[in-house]
Amino acid sequence: MKHNYIPLARPYIDEHDKQAVINVLDSRQISLGPTQIQFERVFKSFVKTQYACAVSNGTTGLHLAVRALGLQKGDEVITTSFSFIASTNCLLYEGIKPVFVDIEKDTYNIDPKKIEKAITKKTKAILVVHIFGQPATMDAILKIARKYKLRIIEDACESLGAQYNSKPVGSFGDVSVFAFYANKIITTGEGGMIVTNNKKVYEYCASARNQGRSLTNEWLHHIRLGYNYRMSDMQAALGISQLKKIRFFIEQRRKIALWYNRHLSSISSLTLPQIGKNRSHVWFLYTIRAPQEKRDYLIKQLGKYGVQSKAYFPPIHEQPYIQTKKYFLPETIAVSATTIALPMYVEMQEKDVIYIASVIKKFLP
Ligand SMILES: *Cc1c(COP(=O)(O)O)cnc(C)c1O
């Protein structure tokens, strides 16, 4: 059974992508130029929001989103512990307390049935993460937000192109954030995008990403504390070129997920990914659950056979630097102790999936 190395993720870059970046370099307008504005224009029309604001990465986007809503020290925000660390760090930067609520065991997203119990007088918002490419149960979450007058931030960094009730993720929240790191649905190397229908939120983000500069073009006129969270025009050019291919990217990822379903379905000790009602999945990752006592061993064996796989995600509330009261999050704990993310990238072929399934079968007959 000889096979080349199969990575967990790999960006798809073609000649159009390369040419788009070269064109910007040739233009000499490589930052604060027209290409960033053009990327924002095509992006907001894809996600169906009124405003889009390009930033340096998803984490800085989330930080500005939190600040744009006026959340501050002492406030509480309800979120999930089963996520990438950035979705909690953006709260900690501002001294906001993350309040972790358990997840649904089928979608791995925050469980709306458990949100109300976690609401206190200090709760200001719900930070929803659409994990692994699958939208959270948005109708129930929006209902709670309306009832308790809470703001919604969507961390859609892993789920560009996914829909809930035929509406794109990122179009539900007061403010939403996407990311374009090398392993995301589309990539700009590093990059992010904040989207919103709220003009004030947009204006804050557009100013704060550029050192708090006034948006009315007065040179070096700074009206608030800001940051350098800008995206370059080379990155934006890559973003535009990548976004043109997103239907193809998602189609490929769906095809690969179906291959995995087919070739892994005979292994009875595995739990394959489930899709919740009324939503579409874009398969940022294809994540299986293995018996807990075999999980780490299986990851190691896959590695020996040239297949990269990872235990996604260790719970955020168990990270050494996070000091929180003890949480009772049984589904989060059970899911994170058993998940394995398998390789998922646009150029994967069915023979790769067959090979990966054959390695898994060796160790989980
Ligand atoms: C990738 C990601 C982010 C943002 O990451 P950056 O590396 O800063 O672009 C935020 N939240 C989640 C859930 C992510 O997967």
CSV table of C-alpha atoms and ligand atoms in Angstrom, one decimal:
chain,number,residue,atom,x,y,z
A,1,MET,CA,0.0,0.0,0.0
A,2,LYS,CA,2.3,2.8,-1.2
A,3,HIS,CA,0.9,6.3,-1.4
A,4,ASN,CA,2.0,9.9,-1.5
A,5,TYR,CA,1.6,12.1,1.5
A,6,ILE,CA,-2.0,13.3,1.9
A,7,PRO,CA,-2.3,16.6,3.8
A,8,LEU,CA,-5.2,17.7,5.9
A,9,ALA,CA,-5.7,20.8,3.7
A,10,ARG,CA,-4.2,22.3,0.6
A,11,PRO,CA,-5.2,25.6,-1.1
A,12,TYR,CA,-6.3,25.4,-4.7
A,13,ILE,CA,-4.3,28.0,-6.7
A,14,ASP,CA,-4.5,28.3,-10.5
A,15,GLU,CA,-3.0,30.5,-13.2
A,16,HIS,CA,-5.9,33.1,-12.9
A,17,ASP,CA,-5.0,33.5,-9.2
A,18,LYS,CA,-1.3,34.0,-10.0
A,19,GLN,CA,-2.1,36.5,-12.8
A,20,ALA,CA,-4.5,38.5,-10.6
A,21,VAL,CA,-1.7,39.0,-8.0
A,22,ILE,CA,0.8,39.9,-10.7
A,23,ASN,CA,-1.6,42.5,-12.2
A,24,VAL,CA,-1.8,44.3,-8.8
A,25,LEU,CA,2.0,44.2,-8.4
A,26,ASP,CA,2.4,45.7,-11.9
A,27,SER,CA,-0.1,48.4,-11.1
A,28,ARG,CA,2.0,49.5,-8.1
A,29,GLN,CA,-1.2,50.1,-6.1
A,30,ILE,CA,-0.5,47.3,-3.6
A,31,SER,CA,-2.2,48.6,-0.5
A,32,LEU,CA,-5.2,51.0,0.1
A,33,GLY,CA,-5.8,50.7,-3.6
A,34,PRO,CA,-8.9,49.9,-5.7
A,35,THR,CA,-8.6,46.1,-5.6
A,36,GLN,CA,-9.5,45.9,-1.9
A,37,ILE,CA,-12.7,48.0,-2.6
A,38,GLN,CA,-13.5,45.7,-5.5
A,39,PHE,CA,-13.1,42.6,-3.4
A,40,GLU,CA,-15.5,44.1,-0.8
A,41,ARG,CA,-18.0,44.8,-3.5
A,42,VAL,CA,-18.1,41.3,-4.9
A,43,PHE,CA,-18.0,39.7,-1.5
A,44,LYS,CA,-20.9,41.5,-0.1
A,45,SER,CA,-23.0,40.6,-3.1
A,46,PHE,CA,-22.1,37.0,-2.6
A,47,VAL,CA,-23.1,37.0,1.1
A,48,LYS,CA,-26.0,39.3,0.5
A,49,THR,CA,-25.2,42.0,3.0
A,50,GLN,CA,-25.1,45.8,2.5
A,51,TYR,CA,-21.5,46.3,3.7
A,52,ALA,CA,-18.2,44.4,3.7
A,53,CYS,CA,-14.9,45.5,5.2
A,54,ALA,CA,-11.7,43.6,4.3
A,55,VAL,CA,-9.2,43.0,7.2
A,56,SER,CA,-5.9,41.3,7.8
A,57,ASN,CA,-7.3,38.0,9.1
A,58,GLY,CA,-10.3,36.5,10.7
A,59,THR,CA,-9.1,37.1,14.3
A,60,THR,CA,-8.7,40.9,13.7
A,61,GLY,CA,-12.1,40.9,12.0
A,62,LEU,CA,-13.7,39.3,15.1
A,63,HIS,CA,-11.9,41.8,17.3
A,64,LEU,CA,-13.4,44.7,15.4
A,65,ALA,CA,-16.8,43.1,15.3
A,66,VAL,CA,-16.8,42.8,19.1
A,67,ARG,CA,-15.7,46.5,19.4
A,68,ALA,CA,-18.2,47.7,16.8
A,69,LEU,CA,-21.1,46.4,18.8
A,70,GLY,CA,-19.8,48.4,21.8
A,71,LEU,CA,-19.3,45.3,23.9
A,72,GLN,CA,-17.0,46.0,26.9
A,73,LYS,CA,-15.2,44.8,30.0
A,74,GLY,CA,-17.6,43.0,32.4
A,75,ASP,CA,-20.1,42.1,29.7
A,76,GLU,CA,-20.9,38.5,29.1
A,77,VAL,CA,-21.2,36.8,25.6
A,78,ILE,CA,-22.6,33.4,25.1
A,79,THR,CA,-20.5,31.2,22.8
A,80,THR,CA,-19.2,27.7,22.2
A,81,SER,CA,-16.1,26.0,23.6
A,82,PHE,CA,-16.0,23.7,20.6
A,83,SER,CA,-14.2,26.1,18.2
A,84,PHE,CA,-10.9,27.6,17.1
A,85,ILE,CA,-9.4,29.7,19.9
A,86,ALA,CA,-9.9,33.0,18.0
A,87,SER,CA,-13.7,33.0,18.6
A,88,THR,CA,-13.0,33.3,22.3
A,89,ASN,CA,-9.8,35.4,22.1
A,90,CYS,CA,-11.7,38.2,20.5
A,91,LEU,CA,-13.8,38.5,23.7
A,92,LEU,CA,-10.8,38.2,26.0
A,93,TYR,CA,-9.0,41.1,24.3
A,94,GLU,CA,-11.7,43.4,25.6
A,95,GLY,CA,-12.1,41.9,29.0
A,96,ILE,CA,-15.5,40.3,28.1
A,97,LYS,CA,-16.5,37.1,29.8
A,98,PRO,CA,-17.1,34.2,27.4
A,99,VAL,CA,-20.0,32.0,28.7
A,100,PHE,CA,-19.7,28.6,27.2
A,101,VAL,CA,-22.8,26.7,26.2
A,102,ASP,CA,-22.8,23.0,25.2
A,103,ILE,CA,-23.1,21.8,21.6
A,104,GLU,CA,-25.6,19.7,19.6
A,105,LYS,CA,-24.1,16.3,19.2
A,106,ASP,CA,-25.1,16.0,15.5
A,107,THR,CA,-24.0,19.4,14.1
A,108,TYR,CA,-21.3,20.2,16.8
A,109,ASN,CA,-22.7,23.7,16.9
A,110,ILE,CA,-24.0,25.6,19.9
A,111,ASP,CA,-27.2,24.0,21.3
A,112,PRO,CA,-30.0,26.7,21.3
A,113,LYS,CA,-31.9,24.6,23.9
A,114,LYS,CA,-29.2,25.3,26.4
A,115,ILE,CA,-28.7,29.1,25.7
A,116,GLU,CA,-31.5,30.5,27.9
A,117,LYS,CA,-30.2,29.0,31.1
A,118,ALA,CA,-26.9,30.8,30.5
A,119,ILE,CA,-28.4,34.3,30.1
A,120,THR,CA,-27.8,36.7,33.0
A,121,LYS,CA,-28.2,40.5,33.4
A,122,LYS,CA,-24.7,41.0,32.0
A,123,THR,CA,-25.3,39.0,28.8
A,124,LYS,CA,-25.1,41.3,25.8
A,125,ALA,CA,-24.6,39.0,22.8
A,126,ILE,CA,-24.4,35.5,21.4
A,127,LEU,CA,-21.2,34.7,19.4
A,128,VAL,CA,-22.3,31.9,17.0
A,129,VAL,CA,-19.6,29.8,15.3
A,130,HIS,CA,-20.6,27.8,12.2
A,131,ILE,CA,-18.3,24.9,12.8
A,132,PHE,CA,-16.5,22.8,10.1
A,133,GLY,CA,-18.7,24.3,7.3
A,134,GLN,CA,-22.1,23.7,8.8
A,135,PRO,CA,-24.5,26.5,9.8
A,136,ALA,CA,-25.7,26.6,13.4
A,137,THR,CA,-29.4,26.2,14.2
A,138,MET,CA,-30.1,29.9,13.4
A,139,ASP,CA,-33.9,30.2,13.7
A,140,ALA,CA,-33.9,29.1,17.3
A,141,ILE,CA,-30.8,31.3,18.1
A,142,LEU,CA,-32.4,34.4,16.5
A,143,LYS,CA,-35.6,33.8,18.4
A,144,ILE,CA,-33.7,33.9,21.7
A,145,ALA,CA,-31.7,36.9,20.7
A,146,ARG,CA,-34.9,38.8,19.9
A,147,LYS,CA,-36.6,37.8,23.1
A,148,TYR,CA,-33.7,38.9,25.3
A,149,LYS,CA,-32.5,41.8,23.0
A,150,LEU,CA,-29.1,40.2,22.5
A,151,ARG,CA,-26.8,41.1,19.6
A,152,ILE,CA,-25.6,38.3,17.3
A,153,ILE,CA,-22.0,37.9,16.0
A,154,GLU,CA,-21.5,35.2,13.5
A,155,ASP,CA,-18.1,33.6,13.3
A,156,ALA,CA,-18.5,32.2,9.7
A,157,CYS,CA,-14.7,31.8,9.2
A,158,GLU,CA,-15.1,28.1,8.3
A,159,SER,CA,-18.4,28.3,6.4
A,160,LEU,CA,-18.3,30.7,3.5
A,161,GLY,CA,-21.0,29.6,1.0
A,162,ALA,CA,-23.1,27.6,3.5
A,163,GLN,CA,-26.8,28.3,3.9
A,164,TYR,CA,-29.4,28.1,6.5
A,165,ASN,CA,-33.0,28.1,5.3
A,166,SER,CA,-31.6,29.1,1.9
A,167,LYS,CA,-29.9,32.2,3.4
A,168,PRO,CA,-26.1,32.6,3.4
A,169,VAL,CA,-24.3,32.3,6.7
A,170,GLY,CA,-23.0,35.8,7.6
A,171,SER,CA,-26.3,37.4,6.6
A,172,PHE,CA,-28.1,36.7,10.0
A,173,GLY,CA,-26.0,38.5,12.5
A,174,ASP,CA,-25.6,42.1,13.5
A,175,VAL,CA,-22.1,41.6,12.3
A,176,SER,CA,-20.3,38.5,10.8
A,177,VAL,CA,-16.8,37.5,10.0
A,178,PHE,CA,-15.1,35.3,7.4
A,179,ALA,CA,-11.5,34.2,7.2
A,180,PHE,CA,-9.2,33.4,4.3
A,181,TYR,CA,-6.2,31.6,5.8
A,182,ALA,CA,-4.6,29.0,3.6
A,183,ASN,CA,-7.0,26.2,4.7
A,184,LYS,CA,-10.3,28.1,4.5
A,185,ILE,CA,-13.0,27.7,1.8
A,186,ILE,CA,-11.3,30.5,-0.2
A,187,THR,CA,-7.8,31.8,0.6
A,188,THR,CA,-5.8,35.1,0.4
A,189,GLY,CA,-2.9,33.6,2.4
A,190,GLU,CA,-4.0,35.6,5.4
A,191,GLY,CA,-7.1,37.7,5.4
A,192,GLY,CA,-10.6,38.3,6.6
A,193,MET,CA,-13.9,40.0,5.9
A,194,ILE,CA,-16.4,41.7,8.2
A,195,VAL,CA,-20.0,41.9,6.8
A,196,THR,CA,-23.0,43.7,8.2
A,197,ASN,CA,-26.2,45.5,7.3
A,198,ASN,CA,-25.6,48.2,9.9
A,199,LYS,CA,-23.9,51.3,8.5
A,200,LYS,CA,-22.5,52.4,11.9
A,201,VAL,CA,-20.9,49.0,12.4
A,202,TYR,CA,-19.4,49.2,9.0
A,203,GLU,CA,-18.1,52.7,9.5
A,204,TYR,CA,-16.5,51.8,12.8
A,205,CYS,CA,-14.7,48.8,11.3
A,206,ALA,CA,-13.6,50.6,8.2
A,207,SER,CA,-12.0,53.4,10.3
A,208,ALA,CA,-10.7,51.2,13.1
A,209,ARG,CA,-8.8,48.8,10.7
A,210,ASN,CA,-7.0,51.9,9.4
A,211,GLN,CA,-5.6,53.4,12.7
A,212,GLY,CA,-9.0,55.0,13.5
A,213,ARG,CA,-8.7,57.4,10.5
A,214,SER,CA,-11.8,59.4,9.6
A,215,LEU,CA,-13.5,58.0,6.5
A,216,THR,CA,-13.9,61.4,4.9
A,217,ASN,CA,-10.4,61.4,3.4
A,218,GLU,CA,-8.8,64.0,5.7
A,219,TRP,CA,-5.2,63.0,5.7
A,220,LEU,CA,-3.9,61.7,9.0
A,221,HIS,CA,-7.1,62.7,10.9
A,222,HIS,CA,-7.7,60.1,13.5
A,223,ILE,CA,-11.0,60.2,15.3
A,224,ARG,CA,-10.7,57.1,17.5
A,225,LEU,CA,-8.2,54.5,18.8
A,226,GLY,CA,-7.5,52.3,15.8
A,227,TYR,CA,-5.3,49.5,14.6
A,228,ASN,CA,-3.5,48.4,11.5
A,229,TYR,CA,-5.8,45.5,10.5
A,230,ARG,CA,-5.7,46.2,6.8
A,231,MET,CA,-5.7,43.8,3.9
A,232,SER,CA,-3.3,44.4,1.0
A,233,ASP,CA,-4.4,44.7,-2.6
A,234,MET,CA,-2.4,41.6,-3.5
A,235,GLN,CA,-4.4,39.6,-1.0
A,236,ALA,CA,-7.7,41.2,-2.3
A,237,ALA,CA,-6.8,40.3,-5.9
A,238,LEU,CA,-6.4,36.7,-4.8
A,239,GLY,CA,-9.6,36.9,-3.0
A,240,ILE,CA,-11.6,38.1,-6.0
A,241,SER,CA,-10.0,35.4,-8.2
A,242,GLN,CA,-10.8,32.7,-5.6
A,243,LEU,CA,-14.4,33.8,-5.0
A,244,LYS,CA,-15.0,33.3,-8.8
A,245,LYS,CA,-14.3,29.6,-8.2
A,246,ILE,CA,-16.3,29.1,-5.0
A,247,ARG,CA,-19.1,27.1,-6.6
A,248,PHE,CA,-16.5,24.7,-8.0
A,249,PHE,CA,-14.7,24.5,-4.6
A,250,ILE,CA,-17.9,23.7,-2.7
A,251,GLU,CA,-19.0,21.2,-5.4
A,252,GLN,CA,-15.7,19.4,-5.1
A,253,ARG,CA,-15.8,19.3,-1.3
A,254,ARG,CA,-19.4,17.9,-1.4
A,255,LYS,CA,-18.2,15.2,-3.8
A,256,ILE,CA,-15.3,14.3,-1.5
A,257,ALA,CA,-17.7,14.1,1.6
A,258,LEU,CA,-19.9,11.7,-0.4
A,259,TRP,CA,-16.9,9.5,-1.2
A,260,TYR,CA,-15.9,9.4,2.5
A,261,ASN,CA,-19.5,8.5,3.4
A,262,ARG,CA,-19.5,5.7,0.9
A,263,HIS,CA,-16.1,4.3,1.7
A,264,LEU,CA,-16.3,4.6,5.5
A,265,SER,CA,-19.9,3.5,6.0
A,266,SER,CA,-19.0,-0.2,6.5
A,267,ILE,CA,-16.9,0.7,9.6
A,268,SER,CA,-19.5,0.3,12.3
A,269,SER,CA,-17.4,1.8,15.2
A,270,LEU,CA,-17.2,5.2,13.4
A,271,THR,CA,-19.7,8.0,13.6
A,272,LEU,CA,-19.9,9.8,10.3
A,273,PRO,CA,-20.7,13.6,10.1
A,274,GLN,CA,-24.4,14.5,10.2
A,275,ILE,CA,-26.2,17.4,8.6
A,276,GLY,CA,-28.9,19.2,10.6
A,277,LYS,CA,-32.3,20.2,9.1
A,278,ASN,CA,-32.7,23.1,6.7
A,279,ARG,CA,-29.1,23.8,6.0
A,280,SER,CA,-26.3,23.1,3.5
A,281,HIS,CA,-22.7,22.1,4.4
A,282,VAL,CA,-19.6,23.3,2.7
A,283,TRP,CA,-17.2,20.8,4.3
A,284,PHE,CA,-14.4,22.9,5.6
A,285,LEU,CA,-13.5,19.7,7.3
A,286,TYR,CA,-14.8,16.1,7.2
A,287,THR,CA,-14.8,15.1,10.8
A,288,ILE,CA,-15.5,11.5,12.0
A,289,ARG,CA,-15.9,10.2,15.5
A,290,ALA,CA,-13.9,7.2,16.5
A,291,PRO,CA,-14.0,5.1,19.8
A,292,GLN,CA,-12.3,7.3,22.4
A,293,GLU,CA,-9.6,4.8,23.4
A,294,LYS,CA,-8.6,4.3,19.7
A,295,ARG,CA,-8.7,8.0,18.6
A,296,ASP,CA,-5.1,9.1,19.3
A,297,TYR,CA,-3.7,5.8,18.1
A,298,LEU,CA,-5.6,6.0,14.9
A,299,ILE,CA,-4.3,9.5,14.2
A,300,LYS,CA,-0.8,8.3,14.8
A,301,GLN,CA,-1.2,5.3,12.5
A,302,LEU,CA,-2.7,7.4,9.7
A,303,GLY,CA,0.4,9.6,10.0
A,304,LYS,CA,2.6,6.6,9.6
A,305,TYR,CA,0.7,5.8,6.4
A,306,GLY,CA,1.2,9.3,5.1
A,307,VAL,CA,-2.2,10.7,5.9
A,308,GLN,CA,-2.4,13.9,8.0
A,309,SER,CA,-5.3,14.0,10.4
A,310,LYS,CA,-6.0,16.0,13.5
A,311,ALA,CA,-8.0,16.0,16.7
A,312,TYR,CA,-10.3,19.0,16.1
A,313,PHE,CA,-11.1,20.7,18.4
A,314,PRO,CA,-9.7,20.5,22.0
A,315,PRO,CA,-12.3,22.4,24.0
A,316,ILE,CA,-11.4,26.1,24.5
A,317,HIS,CA,-12.5,26.1,28.2
A,318,GLU,CA,-9.8,23.5,28.9
A,319,GLN,CA,-6.9,25.5,27.4
A,320,PRO,CA,-4.3,26.2,30.1
A,321,TYR,CA,-4.5,30.0,29.9
A,322,ILE,CA,-8.3,30.3,30.1
A,323,GLN,CA,-9.5,30.8,33.6
A,324,THR,CA,-13.1,30.1,33.9
A,325,LYS,CA,-15.4,28.5,36.4
A,326,LYS,CA,-16.0,24.8,35.9
A,327,TYR,CA,-18.4,24.3,33.0
A,328,PHE,CA,-20.7,21.3,32.6
A,329,LEU,CA,-20.4,20.7,28.8
A,330,PRO,CA,-20.8,16.9,28.4
A,331,GLU,CA,-21.4,16.9,24.6
A,332,THR,CA,-18.4,19.2,24.0
A,333,ILE,CA,-16.2,16.9,26.1
A,334,ALA,CA,-17.5,13.8,24.4
A,335,VAL,CA,-17.2,15.1,20.9
A,336,SER,CA,-13.8,16.6,21.3
A,337,ALA,CA,-12.4,13.4,22.8
A,338,THR,CA,-13.5,11.4,19.8
A,339,THR,CA,-13.2,13.5,16.6
A,340,ILE,CA,-10.7,13.1,13.9
A,341,ALA,CA,-10.6,15.6,11.0
A,342,LEU,CA,-9.6,13.8,7.8
A,343,PRO,CA,-8.0,15.4,4.7
A,344,MET,CA,-10.3,17.6,2.7
A,345,TYR,CA,-9.2,19.8,-0.1
A,346,VAL,CA,-10.5,20.6,-3.6
A,347,GLU,CA,-8.0,18.5,-5.6
A,348,MET,CA,-8.5,15.3,-3.6
A,349,GLN,CA,-9.5,12.3,-5.7
A,350,GLU,CA,-11.6,9.3,-4.9
A,351,LYS,CA,-8.5,7.1,-4.8
A,352,ASP,CA,-7.1,9.2,-2.0
A,353,VAL,CA,-10.4,8.6,0.0
A,354,ILE,CA,-10.3,4.9,-0.8
A,355,TYR,CA,-6.7,4.7,0.5
A,356,ILE,CA,-7.5,6.6,3.7
A,357,ALA,CA,-10.5,4.4,4.3
A,358,SER,CA,-8.3,1.3,3.8
A,359,VAL,CA,-5.8,2.5,6.4
A,360,ILE,CA,-8.6,3.2,8.9
A,361,LYS,CA,-10.1,-0.3,8.3
A,362,LYS,CA,-6.7,-1.8,9.1
A,363,PHE,CA,-6.9,-0.4,12.7
A,364,LEU,CA,-10.7,-0.4,13.1
A,365,PRO,CA,-11.8,-3.6,11.4
B,1,LIG,C1,-9.9,30.3,11.0
B,1,LIG,C2,-10.9,30.7,12.0
B,1,LIG,C3,-10.9,32.0,12.5
B,1,LIG,C4,-10.0,33.1,12.1
B,1,LIG,O1,-8.7,32.7,11.9
B,1,LIG,P1,-7.5,33.6,11.3
B,1,LIG,O2,-6.4,32.6,11.2
B,1,LIG,O3,-7.2,34.7,12.2
B,1,LIG,O4,-7.9,34.1,10.0
B,1,LIG,C5,-11.8,32.3,13.5
B,1,LIG,N1,-12.7,31.4,13.9
B,1,LIG,C6,-12.7,30.1,13.4
B,1,LIG,C7,-13.8,29.1,13.9
B,1,LIG,C8,-11.8,29.7,12.5
B,1,LIG,O5,-11.8,28.5,12.0
